[in-house]
mmCIF file of C-alpha atoms and ligand atoms in Angstrom:
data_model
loop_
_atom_site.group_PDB
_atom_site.id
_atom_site.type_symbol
_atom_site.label_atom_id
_atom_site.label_comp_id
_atom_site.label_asym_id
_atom_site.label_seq_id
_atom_site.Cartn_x
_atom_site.Cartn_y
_atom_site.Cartn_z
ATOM 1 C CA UNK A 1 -2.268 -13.172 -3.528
ATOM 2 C CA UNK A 2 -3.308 -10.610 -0.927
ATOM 3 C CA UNK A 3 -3.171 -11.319 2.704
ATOM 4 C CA UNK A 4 -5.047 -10.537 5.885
ATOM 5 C CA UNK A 5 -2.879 -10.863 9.360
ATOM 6 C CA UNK A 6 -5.302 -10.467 12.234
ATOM 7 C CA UNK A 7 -2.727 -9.051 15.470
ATOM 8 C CA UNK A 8 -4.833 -10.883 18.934
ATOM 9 C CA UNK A 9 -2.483 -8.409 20.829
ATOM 10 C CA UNK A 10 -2.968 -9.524 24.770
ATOM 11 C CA UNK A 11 -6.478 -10.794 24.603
ATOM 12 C CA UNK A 12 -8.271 -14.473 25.075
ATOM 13 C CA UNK A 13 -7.691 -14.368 28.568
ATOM 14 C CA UNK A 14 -9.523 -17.864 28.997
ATOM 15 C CA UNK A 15 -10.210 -21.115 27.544
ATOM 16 C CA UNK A 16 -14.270 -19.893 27.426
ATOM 17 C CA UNK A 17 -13.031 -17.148 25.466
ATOM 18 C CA UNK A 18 -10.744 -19.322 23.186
ATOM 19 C CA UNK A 19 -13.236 -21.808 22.581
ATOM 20 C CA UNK A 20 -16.056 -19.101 21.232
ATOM 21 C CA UNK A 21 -13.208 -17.706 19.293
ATOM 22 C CA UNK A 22 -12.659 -21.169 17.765
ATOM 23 C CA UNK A 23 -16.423 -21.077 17.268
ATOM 24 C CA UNK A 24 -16.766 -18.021 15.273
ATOM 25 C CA UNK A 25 -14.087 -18.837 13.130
ATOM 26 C CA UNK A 26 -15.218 -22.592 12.669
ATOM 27 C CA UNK A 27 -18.777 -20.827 11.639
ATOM 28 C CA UNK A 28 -16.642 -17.847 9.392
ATOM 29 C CA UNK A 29 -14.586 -20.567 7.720
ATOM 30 C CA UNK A 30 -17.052 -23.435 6.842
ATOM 31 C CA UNK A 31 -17.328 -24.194 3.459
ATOM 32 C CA UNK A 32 -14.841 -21.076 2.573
ATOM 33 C CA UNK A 33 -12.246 -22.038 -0.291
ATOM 34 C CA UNK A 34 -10.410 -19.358 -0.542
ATOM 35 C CA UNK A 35 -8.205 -19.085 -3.277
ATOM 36 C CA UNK A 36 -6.479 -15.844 -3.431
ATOM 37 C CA UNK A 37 -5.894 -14.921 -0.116
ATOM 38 C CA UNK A 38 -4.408 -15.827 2.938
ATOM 39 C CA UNK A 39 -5.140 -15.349 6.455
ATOM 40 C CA UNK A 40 -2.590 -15.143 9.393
ATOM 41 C CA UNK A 41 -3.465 -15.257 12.781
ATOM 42 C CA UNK A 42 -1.037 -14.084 15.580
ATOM 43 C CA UNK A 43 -2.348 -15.233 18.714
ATOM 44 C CA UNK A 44 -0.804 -14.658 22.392
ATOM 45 C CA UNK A 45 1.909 -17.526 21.801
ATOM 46 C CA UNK A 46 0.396 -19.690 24.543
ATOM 47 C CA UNK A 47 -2.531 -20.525 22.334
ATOM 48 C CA UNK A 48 -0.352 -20.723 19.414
ATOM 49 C CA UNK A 49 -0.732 -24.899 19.239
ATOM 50 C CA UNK A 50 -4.202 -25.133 19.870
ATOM 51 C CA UNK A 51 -4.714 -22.436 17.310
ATOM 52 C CA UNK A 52 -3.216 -24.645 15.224
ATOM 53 C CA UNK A 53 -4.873 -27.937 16.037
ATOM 54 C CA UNK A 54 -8.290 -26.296 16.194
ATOM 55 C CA UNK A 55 -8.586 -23.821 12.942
ATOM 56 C CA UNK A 56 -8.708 -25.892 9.843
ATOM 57 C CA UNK A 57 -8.048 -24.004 6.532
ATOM 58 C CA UNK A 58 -6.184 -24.247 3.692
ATOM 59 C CA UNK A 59 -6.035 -20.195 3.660
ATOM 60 C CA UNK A 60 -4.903 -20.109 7.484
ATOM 61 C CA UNK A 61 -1.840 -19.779 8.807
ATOM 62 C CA UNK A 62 -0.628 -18.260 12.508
ATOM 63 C CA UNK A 63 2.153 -16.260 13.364
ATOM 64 C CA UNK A 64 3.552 -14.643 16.544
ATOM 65 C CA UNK A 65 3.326 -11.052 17.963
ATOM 66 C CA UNK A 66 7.063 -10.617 18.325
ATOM 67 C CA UNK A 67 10.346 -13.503 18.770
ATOM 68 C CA UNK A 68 13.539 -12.881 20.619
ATOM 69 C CA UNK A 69 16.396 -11.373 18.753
ATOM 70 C CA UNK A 70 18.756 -14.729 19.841
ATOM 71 C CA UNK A 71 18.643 -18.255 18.618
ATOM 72 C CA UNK A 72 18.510 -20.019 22.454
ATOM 73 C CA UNK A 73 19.957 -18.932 25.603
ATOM 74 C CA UNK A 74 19.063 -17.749 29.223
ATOM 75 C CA UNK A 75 16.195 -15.142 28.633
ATOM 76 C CA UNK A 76 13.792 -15.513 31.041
ATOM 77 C CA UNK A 77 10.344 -14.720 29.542
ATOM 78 C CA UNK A 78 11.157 -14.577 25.823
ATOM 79 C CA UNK A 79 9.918 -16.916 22.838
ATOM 80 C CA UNK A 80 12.444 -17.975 20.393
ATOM 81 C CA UNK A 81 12.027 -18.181 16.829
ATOM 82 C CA UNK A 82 12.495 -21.986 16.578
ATOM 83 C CA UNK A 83 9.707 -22.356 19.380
ATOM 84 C CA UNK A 84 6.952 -20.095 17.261
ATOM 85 C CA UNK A 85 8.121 -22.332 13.825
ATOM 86 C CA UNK A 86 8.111 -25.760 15.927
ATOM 87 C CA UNK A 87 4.839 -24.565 17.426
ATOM 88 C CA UNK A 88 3.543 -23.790 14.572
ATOM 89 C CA UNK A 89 3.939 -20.258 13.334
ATOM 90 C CA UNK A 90 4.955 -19.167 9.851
ATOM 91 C CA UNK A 91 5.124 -15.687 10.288
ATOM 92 C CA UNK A 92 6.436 -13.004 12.869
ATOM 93 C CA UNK A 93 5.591 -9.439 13.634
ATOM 94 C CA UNK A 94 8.875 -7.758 14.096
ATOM 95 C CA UNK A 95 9.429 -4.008 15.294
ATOM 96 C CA UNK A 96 5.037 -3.394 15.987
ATOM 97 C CA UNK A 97 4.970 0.417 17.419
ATOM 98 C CA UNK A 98 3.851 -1.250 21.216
ATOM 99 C CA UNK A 99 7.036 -3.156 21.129
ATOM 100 C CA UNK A 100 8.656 -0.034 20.313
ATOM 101 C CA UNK A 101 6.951 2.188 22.535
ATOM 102 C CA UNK A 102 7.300 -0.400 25.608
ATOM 103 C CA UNK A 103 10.002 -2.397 25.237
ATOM 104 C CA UNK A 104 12.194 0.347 23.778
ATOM 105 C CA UNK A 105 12.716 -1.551 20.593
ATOM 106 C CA UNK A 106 14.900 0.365 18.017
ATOM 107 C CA UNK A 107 15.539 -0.119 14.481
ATOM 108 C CA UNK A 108 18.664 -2.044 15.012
ATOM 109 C CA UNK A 109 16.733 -4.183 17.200
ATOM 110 C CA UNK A 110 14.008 -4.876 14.725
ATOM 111 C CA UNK A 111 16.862 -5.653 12.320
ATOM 112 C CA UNK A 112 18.246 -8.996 14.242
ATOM 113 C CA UNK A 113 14.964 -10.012 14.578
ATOM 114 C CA UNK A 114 14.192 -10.286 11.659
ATOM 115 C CA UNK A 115 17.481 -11.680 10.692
ATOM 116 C CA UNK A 116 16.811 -14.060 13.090
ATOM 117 C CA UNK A 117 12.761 -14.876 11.661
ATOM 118 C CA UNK A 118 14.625 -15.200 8.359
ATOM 119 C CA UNK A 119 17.160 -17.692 9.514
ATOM 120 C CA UNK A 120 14.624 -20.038 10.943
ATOM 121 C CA UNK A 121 12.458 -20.120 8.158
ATOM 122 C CA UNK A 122 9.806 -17.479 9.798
ATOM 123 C CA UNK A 123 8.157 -14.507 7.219
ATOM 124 C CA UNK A 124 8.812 -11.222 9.039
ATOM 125 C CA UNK A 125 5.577 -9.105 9.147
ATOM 126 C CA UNK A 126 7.991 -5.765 10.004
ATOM 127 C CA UNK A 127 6.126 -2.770 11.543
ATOM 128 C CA UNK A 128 6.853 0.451 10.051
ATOM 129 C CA UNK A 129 5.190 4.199 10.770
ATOM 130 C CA UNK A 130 5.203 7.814 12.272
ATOM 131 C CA UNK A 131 3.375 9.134 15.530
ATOM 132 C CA UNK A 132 0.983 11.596 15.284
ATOM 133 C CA UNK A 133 4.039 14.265 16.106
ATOM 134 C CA UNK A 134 6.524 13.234 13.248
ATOM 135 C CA UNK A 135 3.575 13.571 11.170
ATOM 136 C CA UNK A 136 2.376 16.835 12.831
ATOM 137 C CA UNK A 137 5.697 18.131 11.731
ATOM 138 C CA UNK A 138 6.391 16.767 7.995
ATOM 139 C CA UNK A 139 8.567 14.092 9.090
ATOM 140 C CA UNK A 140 7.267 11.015 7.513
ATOM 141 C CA UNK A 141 9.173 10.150 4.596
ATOM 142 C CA UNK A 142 12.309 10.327 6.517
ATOM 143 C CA UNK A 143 10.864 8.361 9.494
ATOM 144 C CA UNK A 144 9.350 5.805 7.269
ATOM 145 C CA UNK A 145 12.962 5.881 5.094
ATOM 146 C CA UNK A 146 15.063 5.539 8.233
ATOM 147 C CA UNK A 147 12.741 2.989 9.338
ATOM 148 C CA UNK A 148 12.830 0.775 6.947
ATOM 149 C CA UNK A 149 16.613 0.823 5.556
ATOM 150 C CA UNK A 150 17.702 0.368 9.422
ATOM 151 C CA UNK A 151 15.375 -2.339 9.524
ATOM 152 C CA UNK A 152 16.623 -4.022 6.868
ATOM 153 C CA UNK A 153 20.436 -3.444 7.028
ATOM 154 C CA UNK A 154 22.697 -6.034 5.305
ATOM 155 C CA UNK A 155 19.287 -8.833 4.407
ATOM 156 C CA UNK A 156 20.538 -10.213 1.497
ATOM 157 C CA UNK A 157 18.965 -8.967 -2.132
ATOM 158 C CA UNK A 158 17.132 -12.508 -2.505
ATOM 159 C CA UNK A 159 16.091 -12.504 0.944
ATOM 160 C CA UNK A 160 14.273 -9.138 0.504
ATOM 161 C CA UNK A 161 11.353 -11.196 -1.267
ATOM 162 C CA UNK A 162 10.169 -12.916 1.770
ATOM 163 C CA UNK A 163 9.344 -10.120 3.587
ATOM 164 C CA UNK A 164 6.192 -8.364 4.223
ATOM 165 C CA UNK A 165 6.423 -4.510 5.031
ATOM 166 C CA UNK A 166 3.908 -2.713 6.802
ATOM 167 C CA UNK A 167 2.715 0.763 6.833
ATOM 168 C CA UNK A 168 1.022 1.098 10.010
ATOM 169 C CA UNK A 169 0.916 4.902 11.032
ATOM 170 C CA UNK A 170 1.375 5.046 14.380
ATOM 171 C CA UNK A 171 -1.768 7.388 15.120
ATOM 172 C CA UNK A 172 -3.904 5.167 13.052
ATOM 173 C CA UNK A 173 -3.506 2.361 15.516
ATOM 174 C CA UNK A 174 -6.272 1.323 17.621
ATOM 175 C CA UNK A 175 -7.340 5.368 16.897
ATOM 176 C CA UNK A 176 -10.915 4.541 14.294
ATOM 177 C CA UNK A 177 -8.523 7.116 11.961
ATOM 178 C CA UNK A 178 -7.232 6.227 8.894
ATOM 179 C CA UNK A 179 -5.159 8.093 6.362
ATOM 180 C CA UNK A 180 -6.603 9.068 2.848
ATOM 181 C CA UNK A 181 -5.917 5.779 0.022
ATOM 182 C CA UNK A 182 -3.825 8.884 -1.538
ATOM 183 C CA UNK A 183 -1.538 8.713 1.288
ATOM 184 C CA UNK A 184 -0.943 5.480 1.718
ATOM 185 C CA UNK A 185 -0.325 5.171 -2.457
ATOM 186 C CA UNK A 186 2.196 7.165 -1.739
ATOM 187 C CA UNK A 187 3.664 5.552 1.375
ATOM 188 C CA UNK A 188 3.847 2.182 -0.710
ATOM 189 C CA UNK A 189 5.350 4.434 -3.749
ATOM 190 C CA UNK A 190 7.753 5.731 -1.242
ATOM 191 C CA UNK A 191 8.654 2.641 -0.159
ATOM 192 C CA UNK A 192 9.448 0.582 -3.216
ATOM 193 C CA UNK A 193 11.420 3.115 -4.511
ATOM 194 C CA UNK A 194 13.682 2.826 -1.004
ATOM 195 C CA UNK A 195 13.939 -0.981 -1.770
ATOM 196 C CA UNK A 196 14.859 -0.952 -5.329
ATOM 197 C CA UNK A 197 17.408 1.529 -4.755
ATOM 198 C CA UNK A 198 18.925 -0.231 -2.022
ATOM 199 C CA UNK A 199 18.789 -3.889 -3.218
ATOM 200 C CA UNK A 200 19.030 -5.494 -6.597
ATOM 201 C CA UNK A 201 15.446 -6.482 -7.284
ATOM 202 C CA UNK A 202 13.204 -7.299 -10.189
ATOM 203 C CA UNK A 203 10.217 -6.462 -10.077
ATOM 204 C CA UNK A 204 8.393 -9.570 -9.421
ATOM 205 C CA UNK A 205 11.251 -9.731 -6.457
ATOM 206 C CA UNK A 206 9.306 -6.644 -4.292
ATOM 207 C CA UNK A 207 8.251 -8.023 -0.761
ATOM 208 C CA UNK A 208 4.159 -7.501 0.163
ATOM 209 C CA UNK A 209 3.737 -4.193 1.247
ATOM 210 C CA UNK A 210 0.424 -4.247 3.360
ATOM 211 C CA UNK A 211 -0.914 -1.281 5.277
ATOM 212 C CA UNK A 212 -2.199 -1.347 9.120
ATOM 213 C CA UNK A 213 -4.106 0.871 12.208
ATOM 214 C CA UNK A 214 -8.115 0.599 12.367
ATOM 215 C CA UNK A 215 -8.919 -0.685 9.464
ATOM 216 C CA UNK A 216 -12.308 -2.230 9.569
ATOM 217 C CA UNK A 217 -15.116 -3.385 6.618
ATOM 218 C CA UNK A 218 -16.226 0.147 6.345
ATOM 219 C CA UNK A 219 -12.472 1.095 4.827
ATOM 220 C CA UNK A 220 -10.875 -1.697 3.615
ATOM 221 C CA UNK A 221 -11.465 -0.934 -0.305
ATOM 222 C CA UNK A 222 -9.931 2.058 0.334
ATOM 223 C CA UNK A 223 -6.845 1.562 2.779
ATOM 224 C CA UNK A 224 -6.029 -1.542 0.624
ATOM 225 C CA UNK A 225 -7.632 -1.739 -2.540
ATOM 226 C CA UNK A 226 -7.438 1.671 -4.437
ATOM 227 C CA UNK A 227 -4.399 2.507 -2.286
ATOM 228 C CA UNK A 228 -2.749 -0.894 -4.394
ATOM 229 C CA UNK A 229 -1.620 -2.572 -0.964
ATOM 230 C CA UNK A 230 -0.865 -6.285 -0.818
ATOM 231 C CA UNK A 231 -3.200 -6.592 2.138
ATOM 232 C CA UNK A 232 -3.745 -5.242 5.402
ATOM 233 C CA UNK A 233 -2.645 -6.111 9.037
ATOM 234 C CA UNK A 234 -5.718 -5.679 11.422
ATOM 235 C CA UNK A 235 -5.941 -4.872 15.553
ATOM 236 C CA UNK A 236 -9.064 -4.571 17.444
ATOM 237 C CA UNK A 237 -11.727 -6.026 14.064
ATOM 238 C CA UNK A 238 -9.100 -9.815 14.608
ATOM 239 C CA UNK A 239 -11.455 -10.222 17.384
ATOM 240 C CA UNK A 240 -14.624 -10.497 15.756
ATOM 241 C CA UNK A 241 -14.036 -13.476 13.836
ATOM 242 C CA UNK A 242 -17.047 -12.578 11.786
ATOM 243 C CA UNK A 243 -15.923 -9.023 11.073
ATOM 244 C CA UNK A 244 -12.401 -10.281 10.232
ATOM 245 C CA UNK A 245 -13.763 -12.750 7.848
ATOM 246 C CA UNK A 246 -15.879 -10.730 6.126
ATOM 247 C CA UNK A 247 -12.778 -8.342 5.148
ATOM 248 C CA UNK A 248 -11.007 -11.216 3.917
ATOM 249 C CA UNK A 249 -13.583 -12.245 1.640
ATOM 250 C CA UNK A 250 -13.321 -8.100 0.364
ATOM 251 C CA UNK A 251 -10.024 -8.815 -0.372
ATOM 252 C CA UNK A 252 -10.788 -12.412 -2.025
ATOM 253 C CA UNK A 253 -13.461 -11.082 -4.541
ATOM 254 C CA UNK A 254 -11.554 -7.972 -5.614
HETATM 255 C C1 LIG B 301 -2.251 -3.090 15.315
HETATM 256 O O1 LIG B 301 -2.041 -2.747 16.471
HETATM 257 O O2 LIG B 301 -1.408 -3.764 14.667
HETATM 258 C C2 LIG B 301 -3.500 -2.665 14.688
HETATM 259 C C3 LIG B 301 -3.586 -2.749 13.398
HETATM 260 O O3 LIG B 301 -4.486 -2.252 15.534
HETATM 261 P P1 LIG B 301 -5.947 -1.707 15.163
HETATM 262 O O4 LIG B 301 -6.436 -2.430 13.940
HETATM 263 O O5 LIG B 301 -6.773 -2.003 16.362
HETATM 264 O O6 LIG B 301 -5.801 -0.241 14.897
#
């Protein structure tokens, strides 16, 4: 089962602009049984219920952009995990490369949250990737090794299953660059080696490893299909309801 998780970021600034987004997708969906995929959407969390209420698919679920690292208490501003699973989210981004950029998230950081997505029954989507300069100077299998064993410090072994991991270069981002499907082979290669070295898991135990940063129609066979990704997690194209359909159904017929 491959999966497509569209990232709103800060956009819909309006209920106009919802409801034609409701629109496109109520056009993009009709009739659309899809049976081996499945499509997140991680709205701004104040239109988390009425995306909800108002897009009806078997295939769709909805997710938040990030949760706070705590369970309750006084901090003003933040979203809780309970509130995004009682709202109606199944899934979290955890540890995206804005949060770390402007919120000065860390890898420690990252880790309690998704501890905390775990505990309240919420699939981390966890955001992993160099900048342009780590790549610039042959850093990126210890970045992306660092990254992810931080990230994932003391999950239990059964846990590990739940998670998806994504490999969302940093420059790629919002950028209309992509790296070759060689490199990103290697990226998930890279990666499932880290995870079965570090946890006890059979094969059919690896967590989704999906890859991110501009991918659009024109790339998707190749950022996700012939690089063997479980999916891809998709920016600026989870506007376009039409445009993010259409790469779903890629992923559905191949
Ligand atoms: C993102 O920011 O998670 C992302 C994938 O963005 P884009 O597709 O616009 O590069």
């Amino acid at each position: 089962m491959k999966i497509i998780i569209g990232n709103i970021k800060m956009n819909i600034v309006s209920q106009i602009e919802r409801e034609n987004y409701f629109k496109g997708m109520e056009n993009c969906l009709a009739g659309k049984n899809f049976k081996n995929i499945k499509v997140v959407l991680c709205p701004p969390l104040i239109h988390l219920e009425s995306f909800k209420n108002r897009i009806k698919n078997e295939a769709v679920f909805f997710g938040a952009q990030n949760i706070h690292e705590e369970e309750m208490g006084r901090f003003t501003g933040e979203i809780s995990a309970p509130m995004v699973k009682n709202f109606g989210g199944d899934y979290a981004i955890i540890g995206h490369s804005e949060r770390r950029k402007y919120f000065s998230e860390d890898n420690g950081l990252v880790n309690e949250k998704v501890k905390m997505a775990l505990k309240n029954n919420l699939i981390p989507v966890i955001c992993i990737g160099e900048t342009e300069e780590e790549r610039a100077n042959g850093q990126i299998k210890s970045v992306i090794t660092n990254q992810l064993l931080e990230s994932l410090d003391g999950i239990a072994d059964k846990k590990i299953s739940q998670l998806i991991i994504t490999y969302e270069p940093v420059w790629a981002i919002g950028s209309g660059r992509v790296p070759t499907s060689d490199e990103i082979m290697e990226i998930r290669i890279l990666m499932q080696k880290i995870l079965t070295d570090k946890f006890n898991l059979s094969l059919d135990e690896m967590p989704q490893i999906i890859y991110g940063g501009s991918v659009e129609f024109k790339n998707i066979k190749e950022v996700c299909l012939e690089s063997g990704m479980s999916g891809v997690l998709v920016g600026g194209e989870s506007l376009h309801p039409m445009d993010f359909i259409k790469m779903g159904e890629v992923l559905e017929n191949n």
